[in-house]
Short mmCIF file of C-alpha atoms in Angstrom, two decimals:
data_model
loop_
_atom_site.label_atom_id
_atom_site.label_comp_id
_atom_site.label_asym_id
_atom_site.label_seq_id
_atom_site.Cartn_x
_atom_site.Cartn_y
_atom_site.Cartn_z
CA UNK A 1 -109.59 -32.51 101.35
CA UNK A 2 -109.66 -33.25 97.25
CA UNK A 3 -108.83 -36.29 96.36
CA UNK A 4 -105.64 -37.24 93.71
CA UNK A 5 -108.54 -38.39 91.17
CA UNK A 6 -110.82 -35.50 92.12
CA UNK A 7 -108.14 -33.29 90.96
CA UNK A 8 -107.09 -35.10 87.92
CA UNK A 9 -111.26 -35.32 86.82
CA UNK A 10 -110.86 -30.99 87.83
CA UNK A 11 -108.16 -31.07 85.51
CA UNK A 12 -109.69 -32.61 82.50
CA UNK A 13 -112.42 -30.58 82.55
CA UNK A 14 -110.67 -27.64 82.64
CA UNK A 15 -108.78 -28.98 79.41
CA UNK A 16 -111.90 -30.20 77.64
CA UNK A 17 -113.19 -26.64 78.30
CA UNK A 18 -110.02 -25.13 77.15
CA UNK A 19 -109.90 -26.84 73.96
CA UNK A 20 -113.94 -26.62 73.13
CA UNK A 21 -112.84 -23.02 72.45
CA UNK A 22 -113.74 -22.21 68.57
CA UNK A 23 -110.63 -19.74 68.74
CA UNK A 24 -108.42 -22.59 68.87
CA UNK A 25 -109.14 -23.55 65.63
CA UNK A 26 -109.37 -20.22 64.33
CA UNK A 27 -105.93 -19.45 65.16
CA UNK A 28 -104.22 -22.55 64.93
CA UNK A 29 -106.37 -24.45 62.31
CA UNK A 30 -106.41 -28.14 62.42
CA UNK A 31 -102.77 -28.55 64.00
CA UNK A 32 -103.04 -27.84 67.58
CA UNK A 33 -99.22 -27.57 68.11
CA UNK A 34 -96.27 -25.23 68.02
CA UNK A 35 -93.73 -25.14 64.62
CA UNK A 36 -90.35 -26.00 63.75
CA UNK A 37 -88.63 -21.91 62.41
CA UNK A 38 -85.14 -21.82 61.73
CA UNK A 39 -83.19 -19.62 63.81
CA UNK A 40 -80.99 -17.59 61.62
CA UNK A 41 -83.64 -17.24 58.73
CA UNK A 42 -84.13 -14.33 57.38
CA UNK A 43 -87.60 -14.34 56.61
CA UNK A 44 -90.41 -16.03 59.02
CA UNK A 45 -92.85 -19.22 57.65
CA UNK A 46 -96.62 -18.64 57.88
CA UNK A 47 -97.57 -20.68 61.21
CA UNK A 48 -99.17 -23.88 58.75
CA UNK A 49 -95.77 -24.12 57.25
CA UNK A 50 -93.70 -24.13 60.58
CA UNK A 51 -96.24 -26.62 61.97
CA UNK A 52 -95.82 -29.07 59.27
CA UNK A 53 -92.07 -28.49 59.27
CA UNK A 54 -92.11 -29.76 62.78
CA UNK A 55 -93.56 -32.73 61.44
CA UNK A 56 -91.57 -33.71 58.98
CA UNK A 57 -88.46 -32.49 61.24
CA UNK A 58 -89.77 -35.17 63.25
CA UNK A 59 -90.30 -37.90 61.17
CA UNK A 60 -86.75 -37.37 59.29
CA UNK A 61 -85.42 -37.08 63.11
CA UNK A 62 -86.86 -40.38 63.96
CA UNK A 63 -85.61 -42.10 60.73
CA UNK A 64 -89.25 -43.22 59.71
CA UNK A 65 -88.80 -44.87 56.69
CA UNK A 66 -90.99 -43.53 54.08
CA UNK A 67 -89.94 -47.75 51.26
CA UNK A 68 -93.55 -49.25 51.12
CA UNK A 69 -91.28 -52.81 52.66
CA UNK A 70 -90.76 -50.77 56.24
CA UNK A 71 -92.92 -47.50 56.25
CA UNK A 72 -95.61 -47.70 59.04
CA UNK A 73 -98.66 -49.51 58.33
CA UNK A 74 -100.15 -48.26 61.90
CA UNK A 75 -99.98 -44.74 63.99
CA UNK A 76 -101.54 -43.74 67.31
CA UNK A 77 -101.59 -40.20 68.17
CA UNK A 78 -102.05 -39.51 71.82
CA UNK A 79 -103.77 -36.08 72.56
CA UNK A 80 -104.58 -35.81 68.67
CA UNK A 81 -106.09 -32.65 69.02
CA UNK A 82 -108.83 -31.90 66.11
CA UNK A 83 -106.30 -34.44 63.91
CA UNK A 84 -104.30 -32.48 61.70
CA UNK A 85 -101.13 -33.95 62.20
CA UNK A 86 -102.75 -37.47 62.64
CA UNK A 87 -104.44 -37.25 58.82
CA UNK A 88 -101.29 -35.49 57.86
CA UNK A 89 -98.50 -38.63 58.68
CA UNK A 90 -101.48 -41.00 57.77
CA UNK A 91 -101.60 -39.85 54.14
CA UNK A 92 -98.27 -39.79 54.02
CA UNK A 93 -97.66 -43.17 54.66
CA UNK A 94 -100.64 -44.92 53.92
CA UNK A 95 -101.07 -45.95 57.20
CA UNK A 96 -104.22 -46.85 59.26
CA UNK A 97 -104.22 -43.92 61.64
CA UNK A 98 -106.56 -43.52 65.17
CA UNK A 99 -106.40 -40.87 67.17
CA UNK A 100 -107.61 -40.12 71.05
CA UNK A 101 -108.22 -36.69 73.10
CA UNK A 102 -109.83 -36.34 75.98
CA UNK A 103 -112.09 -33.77 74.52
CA UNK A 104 -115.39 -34.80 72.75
CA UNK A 105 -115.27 -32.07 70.94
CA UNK A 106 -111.88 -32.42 69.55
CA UNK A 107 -112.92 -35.81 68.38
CA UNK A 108 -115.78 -34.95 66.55
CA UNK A 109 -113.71 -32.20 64.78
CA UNK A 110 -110.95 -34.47 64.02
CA UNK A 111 -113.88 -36.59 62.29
CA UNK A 112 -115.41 -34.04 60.29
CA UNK A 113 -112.20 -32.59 59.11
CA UNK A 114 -110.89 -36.12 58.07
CA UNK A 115 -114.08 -37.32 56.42
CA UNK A 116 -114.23 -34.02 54.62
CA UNK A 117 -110.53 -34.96 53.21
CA UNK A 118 -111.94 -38.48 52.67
CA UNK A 119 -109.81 -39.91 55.17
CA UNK A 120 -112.16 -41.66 56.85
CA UNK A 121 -111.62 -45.03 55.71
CA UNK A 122 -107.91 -44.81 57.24
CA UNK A 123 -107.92 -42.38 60.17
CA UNK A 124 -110.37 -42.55 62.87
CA UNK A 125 -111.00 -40.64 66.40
CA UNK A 126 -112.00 -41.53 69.72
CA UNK A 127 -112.30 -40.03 73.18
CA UNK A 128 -109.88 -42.14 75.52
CA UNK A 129 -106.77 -41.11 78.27
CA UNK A 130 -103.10 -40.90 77.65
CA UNK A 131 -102.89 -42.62 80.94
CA UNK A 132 -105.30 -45.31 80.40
CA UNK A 133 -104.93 -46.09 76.53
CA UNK A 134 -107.32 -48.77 75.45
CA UNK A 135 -105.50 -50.69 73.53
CA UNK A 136 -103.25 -53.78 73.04
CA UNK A 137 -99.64 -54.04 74.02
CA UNK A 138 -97.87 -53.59 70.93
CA UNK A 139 -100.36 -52.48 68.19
CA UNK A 140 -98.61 -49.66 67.02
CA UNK A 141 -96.05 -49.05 64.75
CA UNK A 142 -95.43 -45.48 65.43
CA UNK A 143 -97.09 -43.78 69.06
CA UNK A 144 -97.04 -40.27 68.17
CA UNK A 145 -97.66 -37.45 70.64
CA UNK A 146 -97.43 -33.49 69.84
CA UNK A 147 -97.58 -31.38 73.13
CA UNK A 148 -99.71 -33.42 75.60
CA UNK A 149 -97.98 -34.18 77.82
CA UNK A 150 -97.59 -31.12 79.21
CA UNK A 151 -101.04 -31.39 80.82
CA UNK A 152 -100.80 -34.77 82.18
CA UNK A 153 -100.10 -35.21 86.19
CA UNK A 154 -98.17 -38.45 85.83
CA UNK A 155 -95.20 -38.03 83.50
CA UNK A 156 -94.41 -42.12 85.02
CA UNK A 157 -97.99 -43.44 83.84
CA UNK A 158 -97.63 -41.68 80.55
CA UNK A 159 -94.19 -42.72 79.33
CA UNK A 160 -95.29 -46.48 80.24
CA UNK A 161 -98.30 -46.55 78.57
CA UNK A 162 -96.67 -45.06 75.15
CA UNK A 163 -94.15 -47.79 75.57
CA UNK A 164 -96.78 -49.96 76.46
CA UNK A 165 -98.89 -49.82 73.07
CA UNK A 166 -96.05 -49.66 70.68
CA UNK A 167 -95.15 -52.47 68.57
CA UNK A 168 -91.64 -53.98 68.88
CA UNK A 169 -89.35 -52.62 66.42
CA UNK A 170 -91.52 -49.59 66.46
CA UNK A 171 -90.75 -45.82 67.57
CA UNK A 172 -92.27 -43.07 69.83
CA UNK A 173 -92.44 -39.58 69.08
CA UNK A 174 -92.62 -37.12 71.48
CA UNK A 175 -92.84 -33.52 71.29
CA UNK A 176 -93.21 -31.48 74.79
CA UNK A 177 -91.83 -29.07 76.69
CA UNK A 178 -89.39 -29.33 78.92
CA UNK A 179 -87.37 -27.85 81.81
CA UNK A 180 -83.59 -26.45 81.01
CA UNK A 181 -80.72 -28.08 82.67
CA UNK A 182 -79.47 -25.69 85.59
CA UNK A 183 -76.09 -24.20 85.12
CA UNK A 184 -73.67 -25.40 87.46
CA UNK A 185 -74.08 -21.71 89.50
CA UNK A 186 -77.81 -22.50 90.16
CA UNK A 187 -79.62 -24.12 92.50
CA UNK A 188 -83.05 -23.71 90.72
CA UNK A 189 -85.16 -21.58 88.87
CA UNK A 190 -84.80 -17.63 89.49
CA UNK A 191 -87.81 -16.26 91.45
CA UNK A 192 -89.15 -14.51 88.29
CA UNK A 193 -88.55 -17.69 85.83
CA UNK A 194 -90.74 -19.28 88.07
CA UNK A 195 -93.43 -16.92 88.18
CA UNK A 196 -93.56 -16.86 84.58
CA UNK A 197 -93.48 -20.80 84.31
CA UNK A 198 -96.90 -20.53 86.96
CA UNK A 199 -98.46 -17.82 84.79
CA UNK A 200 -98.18 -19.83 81.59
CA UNK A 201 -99.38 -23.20 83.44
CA UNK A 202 -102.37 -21.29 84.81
CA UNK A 203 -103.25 -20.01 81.56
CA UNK A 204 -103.02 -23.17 79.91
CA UNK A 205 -103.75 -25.72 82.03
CA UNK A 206 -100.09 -27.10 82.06
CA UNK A 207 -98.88 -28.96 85.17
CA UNK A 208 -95.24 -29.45 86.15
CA UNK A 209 -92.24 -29.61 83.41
CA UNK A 210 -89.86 -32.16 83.92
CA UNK A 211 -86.62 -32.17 82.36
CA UNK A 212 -85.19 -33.84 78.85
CA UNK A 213 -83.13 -35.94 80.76
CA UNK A 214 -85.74 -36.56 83.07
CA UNK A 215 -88.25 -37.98 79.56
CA UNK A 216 -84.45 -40.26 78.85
CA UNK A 217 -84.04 -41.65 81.99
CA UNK A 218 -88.14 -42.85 82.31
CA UNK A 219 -87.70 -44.29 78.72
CA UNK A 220 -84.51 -45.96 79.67
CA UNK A 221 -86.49 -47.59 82.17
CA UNK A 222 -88.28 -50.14 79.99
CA UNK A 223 -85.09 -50.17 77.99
CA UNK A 224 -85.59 -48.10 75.17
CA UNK A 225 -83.16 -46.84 72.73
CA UNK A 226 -83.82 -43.28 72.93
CA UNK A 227 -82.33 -40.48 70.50
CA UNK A 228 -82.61 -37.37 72.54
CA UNK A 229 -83.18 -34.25 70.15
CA UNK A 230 -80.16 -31.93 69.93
CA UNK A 231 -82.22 -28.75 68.80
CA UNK A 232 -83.29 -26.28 71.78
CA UNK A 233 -85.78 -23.60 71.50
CA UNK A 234 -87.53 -25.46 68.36
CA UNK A 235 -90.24 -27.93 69.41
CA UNK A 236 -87.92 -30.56 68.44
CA UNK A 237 -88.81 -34.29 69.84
CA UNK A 238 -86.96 -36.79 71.59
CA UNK A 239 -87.43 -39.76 69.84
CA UNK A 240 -87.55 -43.20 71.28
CA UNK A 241 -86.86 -46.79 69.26
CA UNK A 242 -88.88 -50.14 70.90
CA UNK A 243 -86.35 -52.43 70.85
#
């Protein structure tokens, strides 16, 4: 019988292996995440273009404020990847930046790739767990997270340590996929919805989507004001404000 942390140490390696892959970067370059398109345009953005669309999309979402008096002066991004959006809202803002993956070799990517912009005064990389972050309670101004937590087994754990490192006054930004609401005429997923949703987690090392309002309701637990994103189909976040 495997234990729950047997499995979750399985897991990691399976995603540290997954993500060690060179074609990662090869095909996705330095932002490890999906991109913001438009649905009715007429001609298609190069994938570096959607990707930092979905950025900013998130950022304007979120009502960062970009005055020197109120723009962040710290970001943590949680399953950073090799660091391209990390150095990206970093620069941006000025803003001391560290990001943490559970992949060694992500982190030493994200390293080169930021010294090499000579960002490595203000961003720096670590290995570390979204569900064990080691840091303070409040250091952050901004908690940032693009697409990780699709891989993590405790949705719970996650959403309370994100809450549990921002600053007060500060936001979360979360990006991940989630389930679709059910129409009233279903019960649950069709037989072949679900066999795609396993083929994709297999592939990917994803474990079980929750729902949108699933994400609300465990941010509403520690009494968040959460903005829940009104885009579908688009990568778009829900974002959360630490009151």
């Amino acid at each position: 019988m495997t234990s729950t942390n047997d499995a979750n140490v399985e897991l990691n390696k399976k995603i540290i292996d997954l993500y060690s892959d060179p074609s990662f970067e090869d095909i996705w370059g330095s932002h490890m995440h999906h991109g913001f398109y438009d649905l009715d345009a007429t001609t298609k953005p190069n994938v570096q273009t959607a990707q930092i669309r979905l950025i900013e999309e998130a950022l304007r979402f979120a009502n960062v404020p970009e005055g020197s008096s109120k723009k962040p002066a710290t970001i943590l991004d949680v399953g950073c990847g090799i660091g391209g959006p990390l150095s990206y809202v970093a620069k941006k803002y000025g803003a001391k930046g560290i990001g943490i993956d559970i992949s060694p070799h992500n982190i030493q990517r994200g390293t080169e790739i930021s010294n090499a912009q000579g960002l490595g005064h203000e961003v720096t990389f670590q290995v570390a767990d979204a569900l064990q972050l080691p840091f303070s309670d409040g250091q952050f101004g901004i908690v940032w997270s693009l697409e990780c937590g699709d891989h993590l087994p405790d949705k719970t754990m996650f959403v309370s340590e994100l809450v549990r490192v921002a600053a007060p006054g500060g936001t979360i930004i979360l990006t991940t996929s989630c389930l679709g609401d059910l129409t009233p005429n279903e019960e649950s997923l069709k037989p072949q919805e679900r066999e795609l949703l396993q083929s994709l987690r297999e592939s990917m090392c994803l474990l079980e989507w929750i729902s949108c309002a699933h994400y609300v309701d465990l941010f509403k637990s520690h009494a968040m004001k959460v903005l829940p994103s009104t885009y579908l189909y688009t990568s778009v976040p829900v974002v959360i404000h630490v009151t």
